[in-house]
mmCIF file of C-alpha atoms in Angstrom:
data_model
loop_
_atom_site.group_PDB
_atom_site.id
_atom_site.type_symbol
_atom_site.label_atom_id
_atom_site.label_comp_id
_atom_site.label_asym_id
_atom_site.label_seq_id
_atom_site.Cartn_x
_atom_site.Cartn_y
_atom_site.Cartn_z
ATOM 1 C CA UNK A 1 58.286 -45.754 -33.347
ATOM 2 C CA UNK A 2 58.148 -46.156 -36.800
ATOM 3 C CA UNK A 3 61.791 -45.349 -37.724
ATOM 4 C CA UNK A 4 63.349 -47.140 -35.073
ATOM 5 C CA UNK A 5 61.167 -49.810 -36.006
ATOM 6 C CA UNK A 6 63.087 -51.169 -39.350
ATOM 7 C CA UNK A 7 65.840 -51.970 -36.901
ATOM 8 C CA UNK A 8 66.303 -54.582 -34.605
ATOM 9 C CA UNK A 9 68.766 -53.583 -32.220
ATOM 10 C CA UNK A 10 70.998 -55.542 -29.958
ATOM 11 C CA UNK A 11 72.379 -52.808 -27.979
ATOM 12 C CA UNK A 12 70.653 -49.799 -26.903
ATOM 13 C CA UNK A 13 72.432 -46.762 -24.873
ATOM 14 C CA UNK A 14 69.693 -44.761 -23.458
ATOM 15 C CA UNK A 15 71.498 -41.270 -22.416
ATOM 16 C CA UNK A 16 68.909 -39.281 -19.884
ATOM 17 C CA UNK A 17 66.794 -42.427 -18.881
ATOM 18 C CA UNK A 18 64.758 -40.609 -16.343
ATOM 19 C CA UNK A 19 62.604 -43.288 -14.881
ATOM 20 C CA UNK A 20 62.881 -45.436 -17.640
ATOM 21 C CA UNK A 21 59.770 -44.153 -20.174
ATOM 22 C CA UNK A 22 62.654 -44.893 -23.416
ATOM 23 C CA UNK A 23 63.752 -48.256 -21.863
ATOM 24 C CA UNK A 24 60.679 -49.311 -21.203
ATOM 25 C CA UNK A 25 59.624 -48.855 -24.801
ATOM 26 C CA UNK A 26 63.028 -50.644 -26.158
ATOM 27 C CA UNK A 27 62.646 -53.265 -23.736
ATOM 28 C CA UNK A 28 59.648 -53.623 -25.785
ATOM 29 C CA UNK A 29 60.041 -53.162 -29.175
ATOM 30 C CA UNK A 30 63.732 -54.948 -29.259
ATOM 31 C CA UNK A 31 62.970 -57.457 -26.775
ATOM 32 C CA UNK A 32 66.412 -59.436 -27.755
ATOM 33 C CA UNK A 33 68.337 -56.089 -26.506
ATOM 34 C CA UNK A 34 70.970 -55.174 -23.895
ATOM 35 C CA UNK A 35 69.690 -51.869 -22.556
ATOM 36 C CA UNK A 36 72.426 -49.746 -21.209
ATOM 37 C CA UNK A 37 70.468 -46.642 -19.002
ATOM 38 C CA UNK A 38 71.870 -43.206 -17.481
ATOM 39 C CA UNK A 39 69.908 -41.484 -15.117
ATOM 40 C CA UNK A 40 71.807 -39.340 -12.738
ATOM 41 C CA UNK A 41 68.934 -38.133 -10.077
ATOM 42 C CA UNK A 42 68.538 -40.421 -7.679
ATOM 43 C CA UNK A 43 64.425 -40.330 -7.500
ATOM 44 C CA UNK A 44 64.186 -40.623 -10.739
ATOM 45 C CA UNK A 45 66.882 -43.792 -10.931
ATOM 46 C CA UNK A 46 64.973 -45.072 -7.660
ATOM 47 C CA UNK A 47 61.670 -45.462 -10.084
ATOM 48 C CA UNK A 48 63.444 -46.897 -12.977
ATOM 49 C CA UNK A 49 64.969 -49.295 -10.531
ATOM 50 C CA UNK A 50 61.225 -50.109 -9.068
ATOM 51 C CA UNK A 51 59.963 -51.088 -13.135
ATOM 52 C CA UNK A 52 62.847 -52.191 -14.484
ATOM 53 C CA UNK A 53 65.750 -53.657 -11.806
ATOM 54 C CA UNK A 54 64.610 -57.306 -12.139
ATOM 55 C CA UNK A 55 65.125 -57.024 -15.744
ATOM 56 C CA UNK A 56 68.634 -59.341 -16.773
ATOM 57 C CA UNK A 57 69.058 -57.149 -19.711
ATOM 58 C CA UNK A 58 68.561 -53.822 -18.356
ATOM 59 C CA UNK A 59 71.038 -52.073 -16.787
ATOM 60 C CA UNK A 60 70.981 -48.580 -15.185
ATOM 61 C CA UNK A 61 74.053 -46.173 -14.225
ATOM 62 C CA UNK A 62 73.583 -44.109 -11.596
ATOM 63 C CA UNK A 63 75.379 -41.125 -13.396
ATOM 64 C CA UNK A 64 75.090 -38.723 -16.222
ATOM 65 C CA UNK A 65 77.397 -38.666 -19.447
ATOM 66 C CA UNK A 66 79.522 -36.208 -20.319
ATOM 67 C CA UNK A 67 82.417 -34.752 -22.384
ATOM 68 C CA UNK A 68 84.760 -35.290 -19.107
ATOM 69 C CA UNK A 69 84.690 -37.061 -15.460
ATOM 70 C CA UNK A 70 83.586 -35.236 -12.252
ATOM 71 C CA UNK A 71 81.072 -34.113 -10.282
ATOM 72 C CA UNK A 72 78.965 -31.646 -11.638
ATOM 73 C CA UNK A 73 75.746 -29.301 -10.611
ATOM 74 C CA UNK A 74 72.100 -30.516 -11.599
ATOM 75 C CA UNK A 75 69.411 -27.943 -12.246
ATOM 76 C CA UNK A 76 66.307 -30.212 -10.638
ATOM 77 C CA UNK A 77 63.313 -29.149 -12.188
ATOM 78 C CA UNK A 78 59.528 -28.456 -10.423
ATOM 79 C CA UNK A 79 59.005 -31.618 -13.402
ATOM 80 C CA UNK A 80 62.531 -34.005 -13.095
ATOM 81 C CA UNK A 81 62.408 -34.603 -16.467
ATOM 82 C CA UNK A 82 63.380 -31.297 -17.286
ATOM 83 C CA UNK A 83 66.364 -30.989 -15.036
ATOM 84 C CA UNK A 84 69.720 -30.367 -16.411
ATOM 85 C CA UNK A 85 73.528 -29.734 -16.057
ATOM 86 C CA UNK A 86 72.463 -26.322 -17.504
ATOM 87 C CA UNK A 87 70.373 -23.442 -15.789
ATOM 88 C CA UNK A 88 66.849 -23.131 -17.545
ATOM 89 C CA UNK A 89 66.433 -19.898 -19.408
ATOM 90 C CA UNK A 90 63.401 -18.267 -18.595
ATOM 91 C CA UNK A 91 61.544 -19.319 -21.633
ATOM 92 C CA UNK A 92 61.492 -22.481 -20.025
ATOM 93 C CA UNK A 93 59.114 -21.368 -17.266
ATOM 94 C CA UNK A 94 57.060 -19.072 -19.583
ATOM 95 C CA UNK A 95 56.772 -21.881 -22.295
ATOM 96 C CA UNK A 96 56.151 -25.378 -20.087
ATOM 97 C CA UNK A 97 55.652 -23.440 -16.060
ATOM 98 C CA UNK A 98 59.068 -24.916 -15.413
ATOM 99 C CA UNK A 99 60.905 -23.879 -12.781
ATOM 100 C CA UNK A 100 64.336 -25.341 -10.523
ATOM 101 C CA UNK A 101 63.477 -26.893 -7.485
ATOM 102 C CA UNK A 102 67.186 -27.030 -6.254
ATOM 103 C CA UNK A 103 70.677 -28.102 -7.063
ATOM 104 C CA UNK A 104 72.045 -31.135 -6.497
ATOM 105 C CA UNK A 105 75.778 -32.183 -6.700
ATOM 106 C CA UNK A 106 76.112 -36.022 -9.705
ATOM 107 C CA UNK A 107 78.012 -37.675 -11.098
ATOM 108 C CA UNK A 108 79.600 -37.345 -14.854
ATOM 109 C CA UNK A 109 81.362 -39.983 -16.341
ATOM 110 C CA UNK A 110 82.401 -40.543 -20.061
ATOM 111 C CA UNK A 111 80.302 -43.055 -21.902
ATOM 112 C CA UNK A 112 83.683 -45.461 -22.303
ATOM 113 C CA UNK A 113 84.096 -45.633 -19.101
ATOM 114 C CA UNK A 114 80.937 -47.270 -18.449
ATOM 115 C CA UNK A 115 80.679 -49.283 -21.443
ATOM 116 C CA UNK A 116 82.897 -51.259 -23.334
ATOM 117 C CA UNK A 117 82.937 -51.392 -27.150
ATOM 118 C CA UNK A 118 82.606 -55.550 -26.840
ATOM 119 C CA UNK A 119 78.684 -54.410 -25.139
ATOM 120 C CA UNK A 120 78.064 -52.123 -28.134
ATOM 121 C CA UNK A 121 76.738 -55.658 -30.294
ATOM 122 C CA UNK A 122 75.488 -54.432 -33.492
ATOM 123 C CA UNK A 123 73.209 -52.972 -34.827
ATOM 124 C CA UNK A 124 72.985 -50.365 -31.922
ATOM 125 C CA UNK A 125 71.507 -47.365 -31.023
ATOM 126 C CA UNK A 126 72.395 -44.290 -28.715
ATOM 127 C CA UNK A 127 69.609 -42.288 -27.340
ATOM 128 C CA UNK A 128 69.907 -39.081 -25.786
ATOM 129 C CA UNK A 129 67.562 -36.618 -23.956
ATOM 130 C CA UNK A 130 69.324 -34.707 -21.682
ATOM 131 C CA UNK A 131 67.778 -30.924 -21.583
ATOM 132 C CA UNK A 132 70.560 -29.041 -23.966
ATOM 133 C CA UNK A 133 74.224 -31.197 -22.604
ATOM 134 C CA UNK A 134 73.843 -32.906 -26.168
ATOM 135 C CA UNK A 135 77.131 -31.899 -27.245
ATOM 136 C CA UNK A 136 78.833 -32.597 -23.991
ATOM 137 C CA UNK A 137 77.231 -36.060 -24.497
ATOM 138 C CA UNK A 138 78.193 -36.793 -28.199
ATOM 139 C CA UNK A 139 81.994 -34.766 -27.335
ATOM 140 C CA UNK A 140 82.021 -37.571 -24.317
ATOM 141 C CA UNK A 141 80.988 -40.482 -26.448
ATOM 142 C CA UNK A 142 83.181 -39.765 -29.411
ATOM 143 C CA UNK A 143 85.795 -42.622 -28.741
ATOM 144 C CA UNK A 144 82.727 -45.233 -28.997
ATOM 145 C CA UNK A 145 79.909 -43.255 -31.551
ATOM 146 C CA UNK A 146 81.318 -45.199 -34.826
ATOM 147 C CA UNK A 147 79.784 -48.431 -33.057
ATOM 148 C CA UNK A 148 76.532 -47.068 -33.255
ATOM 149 C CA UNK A 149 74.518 -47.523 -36.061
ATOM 150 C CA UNK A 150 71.613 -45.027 -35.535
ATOM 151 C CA UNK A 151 71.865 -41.944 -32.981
ATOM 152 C CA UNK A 152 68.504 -40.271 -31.770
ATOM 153 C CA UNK A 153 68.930 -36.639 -30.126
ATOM 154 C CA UNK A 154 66.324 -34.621 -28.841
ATOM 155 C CA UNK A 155 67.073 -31.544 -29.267
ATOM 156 C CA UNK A 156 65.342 -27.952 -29.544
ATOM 157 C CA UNK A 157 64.878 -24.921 -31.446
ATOM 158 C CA UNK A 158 64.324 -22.555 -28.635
ATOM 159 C CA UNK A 159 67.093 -21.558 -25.998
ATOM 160 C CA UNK A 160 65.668 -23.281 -23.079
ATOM 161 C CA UNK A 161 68.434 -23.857 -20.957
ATOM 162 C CA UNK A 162 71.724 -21.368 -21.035
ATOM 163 C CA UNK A 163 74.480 -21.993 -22.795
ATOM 164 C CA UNK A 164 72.447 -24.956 -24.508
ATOM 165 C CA UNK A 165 73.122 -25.938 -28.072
ATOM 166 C CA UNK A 166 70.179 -25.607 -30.720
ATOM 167 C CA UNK A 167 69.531 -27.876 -33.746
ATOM 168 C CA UNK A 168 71.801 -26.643 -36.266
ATOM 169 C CA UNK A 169 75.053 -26.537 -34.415
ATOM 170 C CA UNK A 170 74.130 -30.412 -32.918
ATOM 171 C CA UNK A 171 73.278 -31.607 -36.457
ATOM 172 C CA UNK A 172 76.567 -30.466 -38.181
#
């Protein structure tokens, strides 16, 4: 909280919203902030709807964000915020007792097609914590990224999901 707090943002994208734990806290701690969230399982979205839907300034897309438009498989997770577009390794389950629950079929849109550069009022931040599509997300938001003026990524170390992207190749 410390870092983000020296800003105070106007706009905050919040990539992999779950049921709203980061919006909550911007909502918060930049309470004169549009907050743009992307949550694409439906329980999950239902909850963030059920703390956050009467909010005027928070606004929640029912899809995920990605490098390209379509329909893509989820990985649901025994815990949902650990389910991704990418199958968990198996260090997931012997790290954190994670395991997939089942597949579900969401939606992937492009982060200018939800959001306009006019909505991205400075300063602004994009958040994103989506369990190792990183690049897809940042490849997907490329058109719009120069409008941002801080961008937080989790991101890991450890191969927890296949095919995900570590650290290194995210930072450069």
């Amino acid at each position: 909280t410390r870092a983000l707090g020296r800003f105070a943002f106007r706009t905050v994208v919040d990539v992999g919203a779950n049921r709203g734990q980061f919006a909550t806290f911007a909502r918060s701690m930049f309470p004169q902030s549009q907050i743009y969230s992307f949550e694409p399982l439906e329980g999950p979205a239902q909850l963030f709807k059920r703390y956050l839907g009467g909010e005027d300034r928070v606004h929640l897309f029912n899809s995920a964000i990605g490098d390209h438009a379509g329909d893509k498989t989820i990985f649901v997770a025994s815990s949902d915020d650990s389910s991704s577009l990418l199958r968990p390794t198996d260090a997931q389950s012997q790290i954190f007792g994670i395991t997939v629950a089942r597949t579900e079929q969401v939606s992937v849109r492009r982060l200018s097609e939800c959001l306009s550069g006019r909505q991205l009022q400075g300063p602004a931040l994009l958040k994103i914590d989506v369990q190792g599509a990183e690049l897809d997300v940042l490849r997907g938001s490329a058109d719009l990224l120069s409008l941002f003026d801080v961008i937080y990524v989790e991101c890991s170390y450890l191969p927890l999901y296949e095919g995900q992207p570590l650290f290194p190749e995210i930072a450069r």
